[in-house]
Short mmCIF file of C-alpha atoms (C1' of nucleotides) in Angstrom, two decimals:
data_model
loop_
_atom_site.label_atom_id
_atom_site.label_comp_id
_atom_site.label_asym_id
_atom_site.label_seq_id
_atom_site.Cartn_x
_atom_site.Cartn_y
_atom_site.Cartn_z
CA MET K 204 86.63 7.59 73.93
CA ASN K 205 85.20 4.46 75.51
CA GLY K 206 82.13 4.19 77.68
CA ARG K 207 83.90 4.15 81.07
CA GLN K 208 83.26 6.45 83.98
CA THR K 209 84.66 9.95 83.79
CA GLY K 210 85.22 12.54 86.49
CA PRO K 211 87.94 13.21 89.06
CA ASN K 212 90.35 10.35 89.49
CA PHE K 213 93.22 9.41 91.80
CA SER K 214 91.97 11.37 94.81
CA MET K 215 93.34 10.96 98.32
CA SER K 216 91.67 9.94 101.55
CA GLN K 217 93.31 10.85 104.85
CA ASP K 218 95.46 7.83 105.54
CA THR K 219 95.39 5.33 102.79
CA GLN K 220 95.31 6.28 99.17
CA THR K 221 92.32 5.31 97.14
CA PRO K 222 93.66 2.96 94.51
CA ALA K 223 93.81 4.27 90.98
CA ARG K 224 91.22 2.88 88.60
CA LEU K 225 93.13 0.85 86.09
CA ASP K 226 91.92 -1.20 83.18
CA ASP K 227 93.63 -4.18 81.61
CA VAL K 228 95.63 -2.06 79.21
CA ASP K 229 96.99 0.05 82.07
CA ARG K 230 97.95 -3.06 83.97
CA LYS K 231 99.66 -4.56 80.95
CA ILE K 232 101.66 -1.39 80.44
CA LEU K 233 102.66 -1.27 84.11
CA SER K 234 103.56 -4.91 84.07
CA LEU K 235 105.90 -4.38 81.14
CA LEU K 236 107.47 -1.21 82.50
CA GLN K 237 108.10 -2.57 85.97
CA ARG K 238 110.09 -5.39 84.38
CA ASP K 239 111.95 -3.38 81.76
CA ALA K 240 111.72 0.37 81.53
CA THR K 241 113.99 0.53 78.49
CA LEU K 242 111.21 -0.75 76.24
CA SER K 243 110.34 1.74 73.55
CA LEU K 244 106.85 3.11 73.11
CA ASP K 245 106.60 1.12 69.88
CA ASP K 246 107.38 -2.13 71.67
CA ILE K 247 104.89 -1.45 74.43
CA ALA K 248 102.19 -0.39 71.99
CA ALA K 249 102.72 -3.56 69.97
CA GLN K 250 102.58 -5.78 73.04
CA VAL K 251 99.42 -4.23 74.48
CA GLY K 252 97.76 -4.11 71.07
CA ALA K 253 97.35 -0.37 70.80
CA SER K 254 99.23 2.40 69.10
CA LYS K 255 101.79 4.84 70.40
CA THR K 256 99.74 7.89 71.29
CA PRO K 257 97.13 6.31 73.58
CA VAL K 258 99.86 4.29 75.27
CA TRP K 259 101.91 7.40 75.76
CA ASN K 260 98.92 9.27 77.22
CA ARG K 261 98.26 6.45 79.64
CA ILE K 262 101.87 6.38 80.79
CA ARG K 263 101.84 10.13 81.33
CA LYS K 264 98.68 9.90 83.40
CA LEU K 265 100.05 7.00 85.42
CA ARG K 266 103.12 9.08 86.16
CA GLU K 267 101.08 12.14 87.13
CA ALA K 268 98.83 10.04 89.35
CA GLY K 269 101.88 8.68 91.16
CA VAL K 270 101.22 5.09 90.14
CA ILE K 271 104.60 5.16 88.43
CA ARG K 272 106.93 6.59 91.03
CA GLY K 273 110.09 6.74 89.00
CA GLN K 274 112.55 4.91 86.87
CA VAL K 275 115.81 3.59 88.23
CA ALA K 276 118.79 1.43 87.35
CA LEU K 277 119.10 -1.73 89.43
CA LEU K 278 122.64 -2.56 90.53
CA ASP K 279 124.13 -5.93 91.38
CA PRO K 280 125.13 -6.07 95.07
CA ASP K 281 127.79 -8.72 94.50
CA SER K 282 129.53 -6.68 91.80
CA LEU K 283 129.75 -3.86 94.31
CA GLY K 284 131.21 -6.09 97.01
CA LEU K 285 128.07 -5.90 99.13
CA ASP K 286 128.08 -9.56 100.03
CA ALA K 287 126.26 -9.38 103.34
CA CYS K 288 122.54 -8.81 103.83
CA PHE K 289 120.91 -8.71 107.26
CA PHE K 290 117.35 -8.47 108.45
CA VAL K 291 117.41 -6.72 111.80
CA LEU K 292 114.54 -7.23 114.24
CA ILE K 293 114.33 -4.44 116.79
CA ARG K 294 112.48 -4.16 120.08
CA THR K 295 112.52 -0.87 121.93
CA SER K 296 111.34 0.06 125.38
CA GLU K 297 110.90 3.71 124.41
CA HIS K 298 107.72 4.69 122.67
CA ASP K 299 107.68 8.47 122.89
CA PRO K 300 107.62 10.61 119.74
CA ASP K 301 111.12 11.96 120.42
CA TRP K 302 112.62 8.53 120.30
CA ALA K 303 110.69 7.64 117.16
CA ALA K 304 111.86 10.79 115.40
CA LYS K 305 115.49 10.12 116.29
CA PHE K 306 115.24 6.52 115.18
CA LEU K 307 113.59 7.55 111.92
CA SER K 308 116.23 10.08 111.02
CA ALA K 309 119.05 7.69 111.95
CA VAL K 310 117.58 5.03 109.70
CA ARG K 311 116.95 7.45 106.84
CA ALA K 312 120.45 8.88 107.05
CA ARG K 313 122.24 5.52 106.77
CA PRO K 314 122.60 4.34 103.17
CA GLU K 315 123.21 0.73 104.24
CA VAL K 316 119.58 0.61 105.45
CA ILE K 317 117.73 -0.43 102.33
CA GLU K 318 114.37 -0.83 103.98
CA ALA K 319 112.75 -0.04 107.33
CA HIS K 320 109.28 -0.86 108.61
CA ARG K 321 107.40 -0.21 111.82
CA LEU K 322 105.63 -3.40 112.80
CA ALA K 323 102.58 -4.57 114.67
CA GLY K 324 103.22 -7.02 117.49
CA ASP K 325 106.05 -7.54 119.93
CA ILE K 326 108.81 -6.76 117.46
CA ASP K 327 108.74 -3.03 116.84
CA TYR K 328 110.84 -2.55 113.72
CA ILE K 329 112.50 -4.51 110.97
CA LEU K 330 115.41 -3.24 108.90
CA LYS K 331 117.00 -4.65 105.80
CA VAL K 332 120.68 -3.78 105.76
CA ARG K 333 123.26 -4.32 103.01
CA VAL K 334 126.92 -4.16 103.90
CA ARG K 335 130.31 -5.36 102.72
CA ASN K 336 130.74 -8.03 105.41
CA ALA K 337 130.00 -8.96 109.01
CA ARG K 338 132.52 -6.45 110.33
CA ALA K 339 130.77 -3.68 108.45
CA TYR K 340 127.48 -4.82 109.92
CA ASP K 341 128.96 -4.63 113.40
CA ARG K 342 130.14 -1.09 112.76
CA PHE K 343 126.65 -0.18 111.60
CA TYR K 344 125.11 -1.87 114.64
CA GLN K 345 127.43 -0.14 117.11
CA ALA K 346 126.78 3.22 115.48
CA LEU K 347 123.02 2.70 115.57
CA ILE K 348 122.78 1.69 119.23
CA SER K 349 125.03 4.58 120.19
CA GLU K 350 122.60 6.98 118.47
CA VAL K 351 119.31 5.57 119.75
CA LYS K 352 118.46 3.45 122.75
CA ILE K 353 117.34 0.00 121.67
CA HIS K 354 116.08 -2.70 124.00
CA ASN K 355 116.70 -5.83 122.00
CA VAL K 356 118.13 -6.65 118.59
CA THR K 357 118.12 -9.86 116.59
CA ALA K 358 120.05 -9.97 113.33
CA LEU K 359 119.11 -12.53 110.71
CA LEU K 360 121.89 -13.16 108.22
CA SER K 361 120.89 -13.98 104.66
CA MET K 362 122.80 -16.92 103.25
CA GLU K 363 121.14 -16.86 99.87
CA GLU K 364 118.78 -14.55 98.05
CA LEU K 365 116.22 -16.93 96.58
CA LYS K 366 114.12 -14.22 95.01
CA ALA K 367 114.26 -10.46 94.76
CA THR K 368 112.06 -8.35 92.57
CA THR K 369 110.83 -4.79 92.41
CA ALA K 370 107.78 -5.90 90.44
CA LEU K 371 104.50 -5.69 92.32
CA PRO K 372 101.71 -8.19 91.70
CA LEU K 373 99.07 -6.65 89.41
CA GLU K 374 96.15 -8.91 90.38
CA MET I 183 145.42 5.10 85.94
CA ASN I 184 145.78 4.54 89.63
CA GLY I 185 148.08 2.12 91.39
CA ARG I 186 145.52 -0.63 92.06
CA GLN I 187 145.87 -4.23 91.02
CA THR I 188 145.43 -5.06 87.35
CA GLY I 189 144.57 -8.34 85.66
CA PRO I 190 141.39 -10.10 84.64
CA ASN I 191 138.28 -8.49 85.96
CA PHE I 192 134.72 -9.54 86.70
CA SER I 193 135.69 -13.19 87.08
CA MET I 194 133.78 -15.57 89.31
CA SER I 195 134.98 -17.60 92.21
CA GLN I 196 132.82 -20.55 93.09
CA ASP I 197 130.39 -18.74 95.31
CA THR I 198 130.92 -15.03 95.52
CA GLN I 199 131.67 -12.70 92.66
CA THR I 200 134.84 -10.64 92.65
CA PRO I 201 133.70 -7.07 92.87
CA ALA I 202 134.17 -4.89 89.81
CA ARG I 203 136.93 -2.33 90.03
CA LEU I 204 135.24 1.03 90.00
CA ASP I 205 136.69 4.49 90.21
CA ASP I 206 134.99 7.59 91.54
CA VAL I 207 133.50 8.49 88.16
CA ASP I 208 131.92 5.04 87.83
CA ARG I 209 130.47 5.32 91.30
CA LYS I 210 129.10 8.77 90.61
CA ILE I 211 127.44 7.53 87.43
CA LEU I 212 125.95 4.54 89.24
CA SER I 213 124.78 6.70 92.08
CA LEU I 214 122.93 8.98 89.67
CA LEU I 215 121.42 6.17 87.62
CA GLN I 216 120.21 4.17 90.58
CA ARG I 217 118.28 7.21 91.72
CA ASP I 218 116.96 8.34 88.35
CA ALA I 219 117.50 6.37 85.19
CA THR I 220 115.68 8.94 83.06
CA LEU I 221 118.65 11.32 83.23
CA SER I 222 120.07 12.06 79.80
CA LEU I 223 123.67 11.34 78.91
CA ASP I 224 124.25 15.08 78.78
CA ASP I 225 122.99 15.55 82.32
CA ILE I 226 125.08 12.71 83.67
CA ALA I 227 128.17 13.91 81.83
CA ALA I 228 127.69 17.39 83.24
CA GLN I 229 127.22 16.14 86.78
CA VAL I 230 130.25 13.86 86.77
CA GLY I 231 132.40 16.44 85.03
CA ALA I 232 133.11 14.48 81.87
CA SER I 233 131.71 14.43 78.38
CA LYS I 234 129.21 12.17 76.71
CA THR I 235 131.39 9.60 74.98
CA PRO I 236 133.45 8.37 77.94
CA VAL I 237 130.38 8.38 80.15
CA TRP I 238 128.49 6.37 77.60
CA ASN I 239 131.37 3.89 77.30
CA ARG I 240 131.48 3.48 81.06
CA ILE I 241 127.76 2.84 81.25
CA ARG I 242 127.99 0.28 78.47
CA LYS I 243 130.83 -1.52 80.28
CA LEU I 244 128.97 -1.43 83.58
CA ARG I 245 126.00 -3.02 81.86
CA GLU I 246 128.13 -5.69 80.18
CA ALA I 247 129.89 -6.46 83.45
CA GLY I 248 126.53 -6.95 85.13
CA VAL I 249 127.02 -4.13 87.60
CA ILE I 250 123.92 -2.53 86.12
CA ARG I 251 121.36 -5.29 86.06
CA GLY I 252 118.53 -3.49 84.37
CA GLN I 253 116.25 -0.53 84.35
CA VAL I 254 112.74 -0.65 85.75
CA ALA I 255 109.76 1.51 86.60
CA LEU I 256 108.95 1.64 90.30
CA LEU I 257 105.26 1.47 91.11
CA ASP I 258 103.42 2.78 94.13
CA PRO I 259 101.91 -0.08 96.15
CA ASP I 260 99.15 2.10 97.64
CA SER I 261 97.97 3.27 94.23
CA LEU I 262 97.60 -0.37 93.27
CA GLY I 263 95.64 -1.20 96.41
CA LEU I 264 98.45 -3.29 97.87
CA ASP I 265 98.05 -1.96 101.37
CA ALA I 266 99.41 -4.91 103.32
CA CYS I 267 103.04 -5.90 103.63
CA PHE I 268 104.18 -8.88 105.68
CA PHE I 269 107.55 -10.28 106.64
CA VAL I 270 107.17 -14.01 107.06
CA LEU I 271 109.64 -15.93 109.23
CA ILE I 272 109.69 -19.61 108.39
CA ARG I 273 111.08 -22.59 110.25
CA THR I 274 111.06 -25.97 108.57
CA SER I 275 111.83 -29.43 109.87
CA GLU I 276 112.66 -30.73 106.38
CA HIS I 277 116.11 -30.08 105.07
CA ASP I 278 116.39 -32.40 102.10
CA PRO I 279 117.04 -31.03 98.59
CA ASP I 280 113.60 -32.12 97.38
CA TRP I 281 111.86 -29.97 99.93
CA ALA I 282 114.14 -27.01 99.17
CA ALA I 283 113.45 -27.28 95.44
CA LYS I 284 109.70 -27.38 95.99
CA PHE I 285 109.83 -24.43 98.37
CA LEU I 286 111.97 -22.46 95.94
CA SER I 287 109.66 -22.98 93.00
CA ALA I 288 106.60 -22.18 95.09
CA VAL I 289 108.16 -18.92 96.22
CA ARG I 290 109.34 -18.00 92.72
CA ALA I 291 105.96 -18.74 91.20
CA ARG I 292 103.98 -16.48 93.55
CA PRO I 293 104.03 -12.83 92.48
CA GLU I 294 103.02 -11.61 95.93
CA VAL I 295 106.43 -12.79 97.22
CA ILE I 296 108.62 -9.79 96.59
CA GLU I 297 111.68 -11.16 98.30
CA ALA I 298 112.87 -14.47 99.73
CA HIS I 299 116.07 -15.30 101.61
CA ARG I 300 117.53 -18.44 103.10
CA LEU I 301 118.90 -17.56 106.51
CA ALA I 302 121.59 -18.64 108.92
CA GLY I 303 120.40 -19.51 112.43
CA ASP I 304 117.24 -21.02 113.82
CA ILE I 305 114.90 -19.24 111.42
CA ASP I 306 115.32 -20.86 108.04
CA TYR I 307 113.69 -18.44 105.62
CA ILE I 308 112.29 -14.94 105.45
CA LEU I 309 109.80 -13.74 102.86
CA LYS I 310 108.55 -10.28 102.08
CA VAL I 311 104.99 -10.48 100.83
CA ARG I 312 102.79 -7.73 99.40
CA VAL I 313 99.07 -8.28 99.25
CA ARG I 314 95.81 -6.38 99.12
CA ASN I 315 94.80 -7.05 102.74
CA ALA I 316 94.97 -9.52 105.61
CA ARG I 317 92.49 -11.85 103.94
CA ALA I 318 94.66 -12.01 100.85
CA TYR I 319 97.62 -12.83 103.07
CA ASP I 320 95.72 -15.66 104.64
CA ARG I 321 94.87 -17.05 101.23
CA PHE I 322 98.55 -16.89 100.32
CA TYR I 323 99.54 -18.54 103.60
CA GLN I 324 97.04 -21.38 103.24
CA ALA I 325 98.14 -21.99 99.67
CA LEU I 326 101.81 -22.05 100.67
CA ILE I 327 101.48 -24.51 103.55
CA SER I 328 99.34 -26.77 101.41
CA GLU I 329 102.14 -26.89 98.82
CA VAL I 330 105.13 -27.37 101.12
CA LYS I 331 105.40 -28.70 104.66
CA ILE I 332 106.40 -25.93 107.06
CA HIS I 333 107.13 -26.41 110.74
CA ASN I 334 106.56 -22.92 112.09
CA VAL I 335 105.54 -19.56 110.68
CA THR I 336 105.58 -16.08 112.18
CA ALA I 337 104.12 -13.21 110.20
CA LEU I 338 105.23 -9.67 110.98
CA LEU I 339 102.78 -7.08 109.72
CA SER I 340 104.19 -3.77 108.56
CA MET I 341 102.28 -0.80 109.94
CA GLU I 342 104.39 1.83 108.22
CA GLU I 343 107.14 1.84 105.64
CA LEU I 344 109.71 4.20 107.14
CA LYS I 345 112.17 3.80 104.32
CA ALA I 346 112.34 1.88 101.08
CA THR I 347 114.98 2.33 98.44
CA THR I 348 116.48 0.34 95.61
CA ALA I 349 119.68 2.36 95.85
CA LEU I 350 122.69 0.45 97.18
CA PRO I 351 125.35 2.17 99.28
CA LEU I 352 128.37 3.01 97.09
CA GLU I 353 130.94 3.44 99.87
"C1'" DG X 169 92.58 6.17 67.97
"C1'" DT X 170 95.61 6.97 63.96
"C1'" DT X 171 99.09 9.19 61.22
"C1'" DG X 172 102.92 11.77 60.71
"C1'" DA X 173 105.97 15.65 61.56
"C1'" DA X 174 109.40 18.06 64.56
"C1'" DA X 175 112.71 17.95 68.34
"C1'" DG X 176 115.77 15.87 71.15
"C1'" DG X 177 118.54 12.09 72.71
"C1'" DA X 178 121.31 7.78 71.93
"C1'" DT X 179 124.67 5.30 69.52
"C1'" DG X 180 128.87 4.86 67.19
"C1'" DG X 181 132.58 6.64 63.95
"C1'" DA X 182 136.63 9.74 62.89
"C1'" DC X 183 140.03 12.27 64.73
"C1'" DC X 184 142.49 14.89 68.10
"C1'" DT X 185 144.63 15.65 72.93
"C1'" DA S 249 143.32 6.35 77.84
"C1'" DG S 250 139.62 10.58 77.45
"C1'" DG S 251 137.75 14.68 74.57
"C1'" DT S 252 135.37 16.93 70.61
"C1'" DC S 253 132.73 16.92 66.68
"C1'" DC S 254 129.59 14.87 63.83
"C1'" DA S 255 126.35 11.88 61.34
"C1'" DT S 256 122.64 8.75 61.76
"C1'" DC S 257 119.17 6.39 63.83
"C1'" DC S 258 115.67 5.89 67.08
"C1'" DT S 259 112.24 7.81 70.41
"C1'" DT S 260 109.67 10.72 72.42
"C1'" DT S 261 106.53 14.36 71.99
"C1'" DC S 262 102.76 16.72 70.20
"C1'" DA S 263 100.57 18.44 66.41
"C1'" DA S 264 96.38 17.66 63.01
"C1'" DC S 265 93.11 14.49 61.50
#
DNA sequence: GTTGAAAGGATGGACCT
DNA sequence: AGGTCCATCCTTTCAAC
């Protein structure tokens, strides 16, 4: 056991989570796993300069604390024929909770919506949408505006994905 | 075997990849793995209604064909103290290859840039940037415009992540 | 934190349908 | 082609130290 602080960890505050206390070894482990989760415990232990058991205990704790959310396979959009990617900027005139709930469930229900954010400023929402082609985007767009009333939409078409990563910056 | 076209698969055309030919079992496997890559072969085999060996062979082929790009751990931004997420809309006046190369390497080098696309239309680029707070965003912004000349920047601040998935729509 | 032992899963072969 | 069985290796998992 090292001389660090003990006591309850990973607690919540009301709105924003208090960040987990991580040391350099934790960060190194996370950095490796968020790039390649197929690494074996032996590999990770070797690369962080520790042995299997402590590394395994750290990973378990990071999972329990929700720092590690899950482990997924990343698929190639082009291989799946998903050649078109749009960023959709949405302005709405409605701001009542009913509208927001309907919009939210519409967005969550559609698998072509990869990402959705509520924004500050004059644009209310941004969506990232992956579809087969422009026609498929139009179908999506028509379906969306028939479900929820939207004041103004701007679609930005991606010509080229310069960078795309799921790895978060660890300081 | 179904009545689809045969012939060489997974070839490239100059710009866009020919999509891999996938049957329903492949899609089911991919759908499971892109949601949870910790599933055992036995589990997957049971859920797709096949047995281990053919499932394992399919997964191997999907990996070799590049349909499965890799396997990663997904981390929770809030647990890491990355509370701020910005979408950055960039207009540039420069359109020579030199500028583009410099912009590309700047964007690739910065870990806070999670995603970067070149766009069609009057906005040239969009970035998705994850940082600790607004001050960290400003540091990023100042560093970026000191590296590459940028005509106009609009930053959209995310107030709430309504949806975020790495899972692609499989029809 | 280290070692090592037990259990379970992944890989690949042999053979059958 | 896919299915079953199996044998081996590799990891994960969790003891005991």
